[in-house]
């Protein structure tokens, strides 16, 4: 099956075209709604297309993408009628969705309603869905939610100790995010460690620009560090993670306005804030680790807090069998993995320093053979999960009448 995977942001769309497990091409549409937009796409056959053009909205951007996908210069797709389904990353499924879902009118309305819980993410995700519905009518679409993998969390993990009416009235509770990534690397780790289908206690740490950690018992998420929003939990590139909830009130008393809180806690904190504005990029901070005290502090706080979460999640799981590192930092930064794991020997975590140094950017076991806990680096692949989910929910629908083809796109363009 040919599946188009879309991750629609407010001014960008990341995309992949896959044929079952095979990646045909991938790329990025940038600067939608700005004066000069761009489409960058590279096919697995080595062809690349890099075009600048005006992209006033998501519908026009998708239209250009489809034209590029069937262009002979790319050679990725013969006809648009070969696209069997579209899979969308949708950030927030709230309490409504514990699984991926085939998109229909009700689902569209639910995603719109859930925008109050994820105002920065769900509206652009929805724009991608609506653009596909307009340009590719009849092509089935599937929504894969970032929150869904965490739907198995029990109330003891997802309830905040706040007045109960806040949950009843506003659905204020912990939801968790990055679920598609945690699900993928957990699945790979279970296979690699021999725990697939068996009782297991696995912790997955997704460390990218956003960072989260999940405790998974017997294949089910039982706790995760992001909460009502993706701000809670670990130190991130520019997000604070856990802080004292009274800080906004204190800052307000000092004359800082609520409209500035988002900027402070989401954009100026985390590694960037700790390093005194030096960088939110772990590569830069690691390069300066020995020479710049603020860079060192930022990395140390990052690893210290991560270590504490591993300890507390081991307690929640009642032990630990497997620990996984993924995301840009988790996959690449052996120093972060080493600093985090040192001191966890009491849990059975023993890093083999040579395996750790050589174990970046690919699936690798980085623990010693004597260590009781298997520690893995596993590159994440959220798009693969979205494609698999899309296939699962659409392949048994019977033969679709392929009314959408190259001519449909020309007709749509002429009508608008
Ligand atoms: P996103 O969360 O936006 O998907 P990524 O998962 O790609 O981001 O992670 C981005 C982060 O990964 C960067 O901020 C950078 O700090 C880190 N990173 C990437 N490569 C390396 C590296 N070689 N060493 C250390 N950190 C790295």
Short mmCIF file of C-alpha atoms and ligand atoms in Angstrom, two decimals:
data_model
loop_
_atom_site.label_atom_id
_atom_site.label_comp_id
_atom_site.label_asym_id
_atom_site.label_seq_id
_atom_site.Cartn_x
_atom_site.Cartn_y
_atom_site.Cartn_z
CA UNK A 1 0.00 0.00 0.00
CA UNK A 2 1.20 3.54 -0.80
CA UNK A 3 0.69 5.71 2.25
CA UNK A 4 1.34 9.43 2.54
CA UNK A 5 2.32 10.33 6.13
CA UNK A 6 1.80 13.96 7.13
CA UNK A 7 2.89 15.87 10.24
CA UNK A 8 1.27 19.28 9.80
CA UNK A 9 2.53 22.21 11.85
CA UNK A 10 1.39 25.82 11.83
CA UNK A 11 3.76 26.89 9.02
CA UNK A 12 5.27 23.59 7.92
CA UNK A 13 4.35 20.04 6.87
CA UNK A 14 6.80 17.13 7.32
CA UNK A 15 5.92 14.26 5.01
CA UNK A 16 6.91 10.78 3.90
CA UNK A 17 5.60 8.55 1.15
CA UNK A 18 5.90 4.87 2.04
CA UNK A 19 5.12 1.63 0.27
CA UNK A 20 4.53 -0.72 3.21
CA UNK A 21 7.83 -0.63 5.14
CA UNK A 22 9.76 0.92 2.22
CA UNK A 23 10.41 4.67 2.31
CA UNK A 24 9.91 6.13 -1.20
CA UNK A 25 10.58 9.78 -0.40
CA UNK A 26 10.50 12.28 2.43
CA UNK A 27 10.73 15.99 2.91
CA UNK A 28 9.52 19.23 4.36
CA UNK A 29 7.22 22.03 3.24
CA UNK A 30 8.29 25.22 4.97
CA UNK A 31 7.09 28.77 5.50
CA UNK A 32 3.42 28.21 4.67
CA UNK A 33 1.63 31.57 4.89
CA UNK A 34 4.88 33.54 4.54
CA UNK A 35 6.04 35.43 1.44
CA UNK A 36 8.40 32.70 0.21
CA UNK A 37 7.50 29.11 0.94
CA UNK A 38 9.59 26.08 0.02
CA UNK A 39 9.26 22.36 -0.69
CA UNK A 40 12.30 20.17 -0.12
CA UNK A 41 12.00 16.52 -0.99
CA UNK A 42 14.44 13.67 -1.43
CA UNK A 43 13.54 10.31 -2.93
CA UNK A 44 15.13 7.00 -1.97
CA UNK A 45 16.34 6.70 -5.61
CA UNK A 46 18.68 9.65 -4.93
CA UNK A 47 16.63 12.32 -6.74
CA UNK A 48 16.08 15.61 -4.91
CA UNK A 49 13.74 18.54 -5.54
CA UNK A 50 14.13 21.91 -3.86
CA UNK A 51 11.59 24.53 -4.92
CA UNK A 52 10.62 27.95 -3.61
CA UNK A 53 7.11 29.22 -4.21
CA UNK A 54 4.30 31.09 -2.55
CA UNK A 55 2.29 28.80 -0.28
CA UNK A 56 -0.57 30.87 1.17
CA UNK A 57 -2.17 27.98 3.06
CA UNK A 58 -1.99 24.24 3.78
CA UNK A 59 -4.31 23.35 0.88
CA UNK A 60 -2.08 25.04 -1.70
CA UNK A 61 1.00 23.53 -0.05
CA UNK A 62 -0.48 20.03 -0.28
CA UNK A 63 -1.49 20.63 -3.89
CA UNK A 64 2.11 21.52 -4.79
CA UNK A 65 3.39 18.53 -2.86
CA UNK A 66 1.16 16.15 -4.82
CA UNK A 67 2.34 17.69 -8.10
CA UNK A 68 5.97 17.21 -7.07
CA UNK A 69 5.31 13.61 -5.95
CA UNK A 70 4.25 12.57 -9.48
CA UNK A 71 6.84 14.68 -11.32
CA UNK A 72 9.19 12.60 -13.50
CA UNK A 73 12.15 14.54 -12.00
CA UNK A 74 11.48 12.85 -8.65
CA UNK A 75 10.40 9.48 -9.96
CA UNK A 76 8.75 8.49 -6.66
CA UNK A 77 5.16 7.90 -7.79
CA UNK A 78 3.62 7.16 -11.18
CA UNK A 79 0.08 8.35 -10.52
CA UNK A 80 -1.76 10.02 -7.65
CA UNK A 81 -4.33 7.23 -7.86
CA UNK A 82 -1.58 5.03 -6.38
CA UNK A 83 -1.91 6.82 -3.02
CA UNK A 84 -4.09 4.43 -1.02
CA UNK A 85 -4.42 6.37 2.22
CA UNK A 86 -3.07 9.30 4.24
CA UNK A 87 -1.89 8.99 7.86
CA UNK A 88 -1.76 12.10 10.02
CA UNK A 89 0.09 12.74 13.23
CA UNK A 90 -2.39 14.38 15.60
CA UNK A 91 -1.00 15.57 18.92
CA UNK A 92 -4.00 15.44 21.27
CA UNK A 93 -6.67 12.76 21.35
CA UNK A 94 -7.77 13.65 24.90
CA UNK A 95 -9.80 10.99 26.66
CA UNK A 96 -11.77 10.33 23.45
CA UNK A 97 -9.11 8.32 21.59
CA UNK A 98 -7.07 5.47 23.02
CA UNK A 99 -6.27 4.23 19.52
CA UNK A 100 -5.75 5.51 15.99
CA UNK A 101 -8.96 6.22 14.09
CA UNK A 102 -10.28 6.45 10.55
CA UNK A 103 -11.16 10.12 9.98
CA UNK A 104 -14.82 11.03 9.46
CA UNK A 105 -16.89 14.11 10.27
CA UNK A 106 -17.21 13.16 13.97
CA UNK A 107 -13.45 12.70 14.29
CA UNK A 108 -12.84 16.09 12.66
CA UNK A 109 -15.18 17.71 15.16
CA UNK A 110 -13.51 15.92 18.09
CA UNK A 111 -10.04 17.04 17.02
CA UNK A 112 -11.36 20.58 16.73
CA UNK A 113 -12.96 20.36 20.19
CA UNK A 114 -9.71 19.01 21.65
CA UNK A 115 -7.88 22.09 20.34
CA UNK A 116 -8.54 23.79 23.68
CA UNK A 117 -6.17 21.21 25.24
CA UNK A 118 -3.50 21.62 22.52
CA UNK A 119 -4.01 25.07 20.96
CA UNK A 120 -0.58 25.11 19.28
CA UNK A 121 -0.79 21.64 17.75
CA UNK A 122 -4.29 20.32 17.03
CA UNK A 123 -5.41 23.26 14.80
CA UNK A 124 -2.52 22.84 12.30
CA UNK A 125 -2.89 19.01 12.43
CA UNK A 126 -6.53 19.55 11.48
CA UNK A 127 -5.56 21.90 8.64
CA UNK A 128 -3.61 19.01 7.08
CA UNK A 129 -6.65 16.71 7.37
CA UNK A 130 -9.02 19.28 5.89
CA UNK A 131 -6.61 20.04 3.03
CA UNK A 132 -6.48 16.31 2.14
CA UNK A 133 -10.25 16.01 2.36
CA UNK A 134 -10.60 18.91 -0.06
CA UNK A 135 -7.94 17.88 -2.57
CA UNK A 136 -8.10 14.09 -2.28
CA UNK A 137 -11.78 13.29 -1.66
CA UNK A 138 -12.41 9.59 -1.25
CA UNK A 139 -8.87 8.79 -0.13
CA UNK A 140 -9.16 7.38 3.42
CA UNK A 141 -7.40 9.30 6.16
CA UNK A 142 -6.26 8.05 9.55
CA UNK A 143 -5.42 10.09 12.66
CA UNK A 144 -2.63 8.68 14.86
CA UNK A 145 -2.59 10.42 18.25
CA UNK A 146 0.52 11.28 20.27
CA UNK A 147 -1.48 10.70 23.44
CA UNK A 148 -2.97 7.30 22.52
CA UNK A 149 -0.12 5.06 23.74
CA UNK A 150 -0.46 6.61 27.20
CA UNK A 151 -4.21 5.92 27.43
CA UNK A 152 -3.42 2.80 29.50
CA UNK A 153 -2.08 4.95 32.38
CA UNK A 154 -4.08 4.28 35.56
CA UNK A 155 -5.73 7.15 37.50
CA UNK A 156 -2.93 7.09 40.11
CA UNK A 157 -0.55 8.17 37.35
CA UNK A 158 -2.78 10.56 35.43
CA UNK A 159 -4.64 12.42 38.21
CA UNK A 160 -3.13 15.65 39.58
CA UNK A 161 -3.67 16.23 43.29
CA UNK A 162 -5.87 19.26 42.51
CA UNK A 163 -9.52 20.06 43.29
CA UNK A 164 -11.52 17.32 41.62
CA UNK A 165 -13.84 19.74 39.82
CA UNK A 166 -10.91 20.89 37.66
CA UNK A 167 -10.77 17.41 36.19
CA UNK A 168 -14.53 17.13 35.87
CA UNK A 169 -15.00 20.59 34.36
CA UNK A 170 -11.86 21.10 32.26
CA UNK A 171 -10.43 17.56 31.90
CA UNK A 172 -7.28 18.73 33.65
CA UNK A 173 -5.25 15.54 34.06
CA UNK A 174 -2.00 14.10 32.76
CA UNK A 175 -2.16 12.84 29.15
CA UNK A 176 1.44 12.34 27.99
CA UNK A 177 2.86 12.92 24.50
CA UNK A 178 5.49 11.42 22.13
CA UNK A 179 3.38 8.24 22.40
CA UNK A 180 4.08 7.09 18.85
CA UNK A 181 7.83 7.24 19.47
CA UNK A 182 7.65 5.47 22.86
CA UNK A 183 5.47 2.80 21.28
CA UNK A 184 7.90 2.21 18.39
CA UNK A 185 11.10 2.00 20.43
CA UNK A 186 9.39 -0.11 23.10
CA UNK A 187 8.31 -2.57 20.39
CA UNK A 188 11.83 -2.78 18.96
CA UNK A 189 13.41 -3.09 22.43
CA UNK A 190 11.01 -5.88 23.41
CA UNK A 191 12.01 -7.83 20.28
CA UNK A 192 15.76 -7.16 20.64
CA UNK A 193 15.78 -8.11 24.33
CA UNK A 194 13.62 -11.23 23.98
CA UNK A 195 10.79 -9.76 26.07
CA UNK A 196 8.20 -9.49 23.26
CA UNK A 197 4.90 -10.92 24.51
CA UNK A 198 6.40 -11.68 27.94
CA UNK A 199 6.07 -9.87 31.29
CA UNK A 200 8.50 -6.94 31.15
CA UNK A 201 9.50 -3.69 32.86
CA UNK A 202 10.77 -1.26 30.25
CA UNK A 203 11.64 2.46 30.41
CA UNK A 204 11.88 4.47 27.18
CA UNK A 205 13.54 7.92 27.18
CA UNK A 206 12.78 10.11 24.14
CA UNK A 207 15.32 12.94 24.26
CA UNK A 208 14.98 15.44 21.39
CA UNK A 209 14.08 19.12 21.44
CA UNK A 210 11.17 17.91 23.53
CA UNK A 211 11.98 15.19 26.07
CA UNK A 212 9.82 12.62 27.81
CA UNK A 213 10.25 9.28 29.57
CA UNK A 214 7.70 6.46 29.84
CA UNK A 215 7.36 3.45 32.16
CA UNK A 216 5.90 0.44 30.31
CA UNK A 217 4.81 -2.71 32.14
CA UNK A 218 3.96 -5.86 30.14
CA UNK A 219 3.59 -3.73 27.00
CA UNK A 220 1.32 -1.07 28.53
CA UNK A 221 2.33 2.48 29.46
CA UNK A 222 1.77 2.99 33.19
CA UNK A 223 3.33 6.44 33.59
CA UNK A 224 4.95 9.16 31.49
CA UNK A 225 6.66 12.44 32.29
CA UNK A 226 4.74 14.90 30.06
CA UNK A 227 1.39 15.82 31.56
CA UNK A 228 -1.53 18.07 30.72
CA UNK A 229 0.78 19.70 28.17
CA UNK A 230 4.24 18.77 26.81
CA UNK A 231 5.81 21.18 29.33
CA UNK A 232 5.88 18.86 32.34
CA UNK A 233 8.66 16.42 33.17
CA UNK A 234 12.25 16.37 31.98
CA UNK A 235 14.50 19.34 31.15
CA UNK A 236 14.13 20.05 27.40
CA UNK A 237 15.83 22.26 24.80
CA UNK A 238 13.91 25.41 25.74
CA UNK A 239 11.17 24.04 28.04
CA UNK A 240 11.63 23.95 31.79
CA UNK A 241 10.04 20.61 32.62
CA UNK A 242 8.98 20.25 36.28
CA UNK A 243 8.94 23.47 38.31
CA UNK A 244 7.21 24.73 41.44
CA UNK A 245 3.60 25.53 40.45
CA UNK A 246 3.67 28.71 42.53
CA UNK A 247 6.31 30.32 40.28
CA UNK A 248 3.82 31.98 37.89
CA UNK A 249 2.14 33.67 40.89
CA UNK A 250 5.49 34.81 42.25
CA UNK A 251 6.54 36.20 38.86
CA UNK A 252 3.18 37.94 38.54
CA UNK A 253 3.78 39.61 41.90
CA UNK A 254 7.11 40.85 40.50
CA UNK A 255 5.26 42.57 37.63
CA UNK A 256 5.73 39.92 34.91
CA UNK A 257 2.53 39.51 32.91
CA UNK A 258 0.79 36.14 32.31
CA UNK A 259 1.19 36.61 28.52
CA UNK A 260 4.98 36.37 29.07
CA UNK A 261 4.82 33.08 31.05
CA UNK A 262 4.60 30.92 27.92
CA UNK A 263 7.68 32.63 26.52
CA UNK A 264 9.63 32.12 29.77
CA UNK A 265 8.71 28.50 30.50
CA UNK A 266 8.42 27.20 26.92
CA UNK A 267 10.99 29.17 24.94
CA UNK A 268 13.65 30.53 27.28
CA UNK A 269 14.08 27.76 29.85
CA UNK A 270 15.51 24.23 29.72
CA UNK A 271 19.03 23.83 28.34
CA UNK A 272 18.88 27.33 26.86
CA UNK A 273 17.92 28.94 30.16
CA UNK A 274 20.32 26.92 32.32
CA UNK A 275 23.24 27.70 30.00
CA UNK A 276 22.59 31.44 30.34
CA UNK A 277 21.30 31.69 26.77
CA UNK A 278 24.33 29.88 25.30
CA UNK A 279 22.37 27.24 23.36
CA UNK A 280 19.43 24.85 23.39
CA UNK A 281 21.47 22.42 21.28
CA UNK A 282 23.04 19.56 23.22
CA UNK A 283 25.91 19.34 20.68
CA UNK A 284 27.03 22.88 21.47
CA UNK A 285 26.75 22.35 25.24
CA UNK A 286 28.71 19.09 25.15
CA UNK A 287 31.48 20.75 23.12
CA UNK A 288 31.78 23.42 25.83
CA UNK A 289 31.27 21.03 28.77
CA UNK A 290 34.90 21.22 29.97
CA UNK A 291 35.44 24.92 29.34
CA UNK A 292 32.17 26.68 30.10
CA UNK A 293 30.62 26.27 33.60
CA UNK A 294 27.10 27.22 32.43
CA UNK A 295 27.18 24.64 29.62
CA UNK A 296 28.33 22.05 32.15
CA UNK A 297 25.56 22.95 34.59
CA UNK A 298 22.91 22.69 31.85
CA UNK A 299 24.07 19.20 30.82
CA UNK A 300 24.43 18.08 34.45
CA UNK A 301 20.93 19.22 35.44
CA UNK A 302 19.52 17.55 32.30
CA UNK A 303 21.16 14.21 33.17
CA UNK A 304 20.52 14.46 36.93
CA UNK A 305 16.78 14.98 36.46
CA UNK A 306 16.63 12.20 33.88
CA UNK A 307 18.41 9.86 36.30
CA UNK A 308 15.86 10.69 39.01
CA UNK A 309 12.99 9.85 36.65
CA UNK A 310 14.61 6.51 35.77
CA UNK A 311 14.85 5.77 39.50
CA UNK A 312 11.25 6.73 40.23
CA UNK A 313 9.88 4.83 37.22
CA UNK A 314 11.86 1.74 38.26
CA UNK A 315 10.04 2.02 41.59
CA UNK A 316 6.68 2.42 39.80
CA UNK A 317 7.44 -0.67 37.69
CA UNK A 318 8.78 -2.67 40.66
CA UNK A 319 12.11 -3.24 38.87
CA UNK A 320 13.71 -2.67 35.49
CA UNK A 321 14.51 -5.06 32.63
CA UNK A 322 15.26 -2.71 29.73
CA UNK A 323 16.18 0.98 29.35
CA UNK A 324 15.97 2.65 25.92
CA UNK A 325 17.45 5.93 24.67
CA UNK A 326 15.98 7.59 21.56
CA UNK A 327 15.46 11.05 19.96
CA UNK A 328 18.22 13.33 18.65
CA UNK A 329 20.01 13.47 22.02
CA UNK A 330 19.28 9.90 23.09
CA UNK A 331 20.45 8.46 19.78
CA UNK A 332 23.57 10.61 19.37
CA UNK A 333 24.93 11.85 22.69
CA UNK A 334 26.92 9.03 24.31
CA UNK A 335 28.13 11.47 26.98
CA UNK A 336 24.54 12.16 28.07
CA UNK A 337 23.79 8.42 28.21
CA UNK A 338 26.92 7.82 30.29
CA UNK A 339 26.33 10.73 32.70
CA UNK A 340 22.72 9.66 33.19
CA UNK A 341 23.46 6.01 33.89
CA UNK A 342 26.39 6.48 36.24
CA UNK A 343 25.09 5.79 39.76
CA UNK A 344 22.29 3.51 38.55
CA UNK A 345 24.42 0.39 39.05
CA UNK A 346 22.29 -0.43 42.13
CA UNK A 347 19.40 -1.03 39.69
CA UNK A 348 21.50 -3.33 37.54
CA UNK A 349 22.33 -0.65 34.93
CA UNK A 350 25.94 -1.01 33.75
CA UNK A 351 27.04 0.86 30.63
CA UNK A 352 29.86 -0.61 28.52
CA UNK A 353 31.81 2.52 27.61
CA UNK A 354 33.08 1.22 24.27
CA UNK A 355 29.64 -0.05 23.19
CA UNK A 356 28.20 3.29 24.30
CA UNK A 357 30.72 5.33 22.28
CA UNK A 358 30.19 3.20 19.19
CA UNK A 359 26.44 2.80 19.66
CA UNK A 360 25.04 6.01 18.22
CA UNK A 361 22.69 6.52 15.25
CA UNK A 362 21.78 2.81 15.00
CA UNK A 363 20.13 0.10 17.06
CA UNK A 364 22.74 -0.95 19.61
CA UNK A 365 23.03 -2.68 22.96
CA UNK A 366 25.22 -0.42 25.14
CA UNK A 367 25.11 -2.25 28.49
CA UNK A 368 27.70 -4.78 29.66
CA UNK A 369 26.95 -8.48 29.41
CA UNK A 370 27.10 -8.67 33.21
CA UNK A 371 24.55 -5.86 33.74
CA UNK A 372 21.10 -7.14 34.68
CA UNK A 373 19.35 -4.33 32.77
CA UNK A 374 19.69 -4.29 28.97
CA UNK A 375 20.29 -0.72 27.80
CA UNK A 376 19.63 0.09 24.13
CA UNK A 377 19.98 2.96 21.70
CA UNK A 378 17.07 2.70 19.25
CA UNK A 379 16.54 5.35 16.53
CA UNK A 380 12.87 6.28 16.59
CA UNK A 381 10.63 6.01 13.52
CA UNK A 382 7.27 7.63 14.24
CA UNK A 383 6.37 7.81 10.53
CA UNK A 384 6.69 4.06 10.22
CA UNK A 385 4.16 3.59 13.05
CA UNK A 386 1.78 6.12 11.46
CA UNK A 387 2.04 4.28 8.11
CA UNK A 388 1.45 0.89 9.81
CA UNK A 389 -1.55 2.22 11.72
CA UNK A 390 -2.96 3.77 8.54
CA UNK A 391 -2.54 0.49 6.72
CA UNK A 392 -4.12 -1.48 9.59
CA UNK A 393 -7.23 0.71 9.60
CA UNK A 394 -7.68 0.99 5.84
CA UNK A 395 -6.48 -2.20 4.15
CA UNK A 396 -9.59 -4.28 4.87
CA UNK A 397 -12.08 -1.74 3.61
CA UNK A 398 -12.45 -3.49 0.25
CA UNK A 399 -11.29 -2.10 -3.06
CA UNK A 400 -11.61 1.68 -3.05
CA UNK A 401 -13.04 3.24 -6.14
CA UNK A 402 -9.94 5.13 -7.29
CA UNK A 403 -11.66 8.33 -8.27
CA UNK A 404 -8.67 10.47 -7.25
CA UNK A 405 -5.93 10.72 -9.87
CA UNK A 406 -3.61 13.16 -11.62
CA UNK A 407 -6.52 14.72 -13.52
CA UNK A 408 -8.42 15.39 -10.23
CA UNK A 409 -5.58 17.61 -9.12
CA UNK A 410 -5.67 19.61 -12.37
CA UNK A 411 -9.47 19.93 -12.02
CA UNK A 412 -9.11 21.12 -8.41
CA UNK A 413 -6.53 23.72 -9.39
CA UNK A 414 -8.77 25.03 -12.22
CA UNK A 415 -11.78 25.28 -9.89
CA UNK A 416 -9.82 27.40 -7.40
P1 LIG B 1 12.80 17.00 17.61
O1 LIG B 1 12.39 16.79 19.03
O2 LIG B 1 12.56 18.40 17.14
O3 LIG B 1 12.33 15.93 16.66
P2 LIG B 1 15.39 15.71 17.49
O4 LIG B 1 14.86 14.44 18.02
O5 LIG B 1 15.94 15.72 16.11
O6 LIG B 1 14.37 16.92 17.63
O7 LIG B 1 16.53 16.18 18.50
C1 LIG B 1 17.16 17.41 18.33
C2 LIG B 1 18.25 17.55 19.35
O8 LIG B 1 19.15 16.44 19.24
C3 LIG B 1 19.07 18.79 19.10
O9 LIG B 1 18.62 19.84 19.87
C4 LIG B 1 20.44 18.38 19.54
O10 LIG B 1 20.62 18.92 20.83
C5 LIG B 1 20.42 16.88 19.66
N1 LIG B 1 21.47 16.26 18.85
C6 LIG B 1 21.45 15.95 17.53
N2 LIG B 1 22.62 15.40 17.15
C7 LIG B 1 23.41 15.35 18.26
C8 LIG B 1 24.74 14.90 18.54
N3 LIG B 1 25.50 14.38 17.58
N4 LIG B 1 25.20 15.01 19.80
C9 LIG B 1 24.42 15.54 20.77
N5 LIG B 1 23.17 15.98 20.58
C10 LIG B 1 22.67 15.90 19.35
#
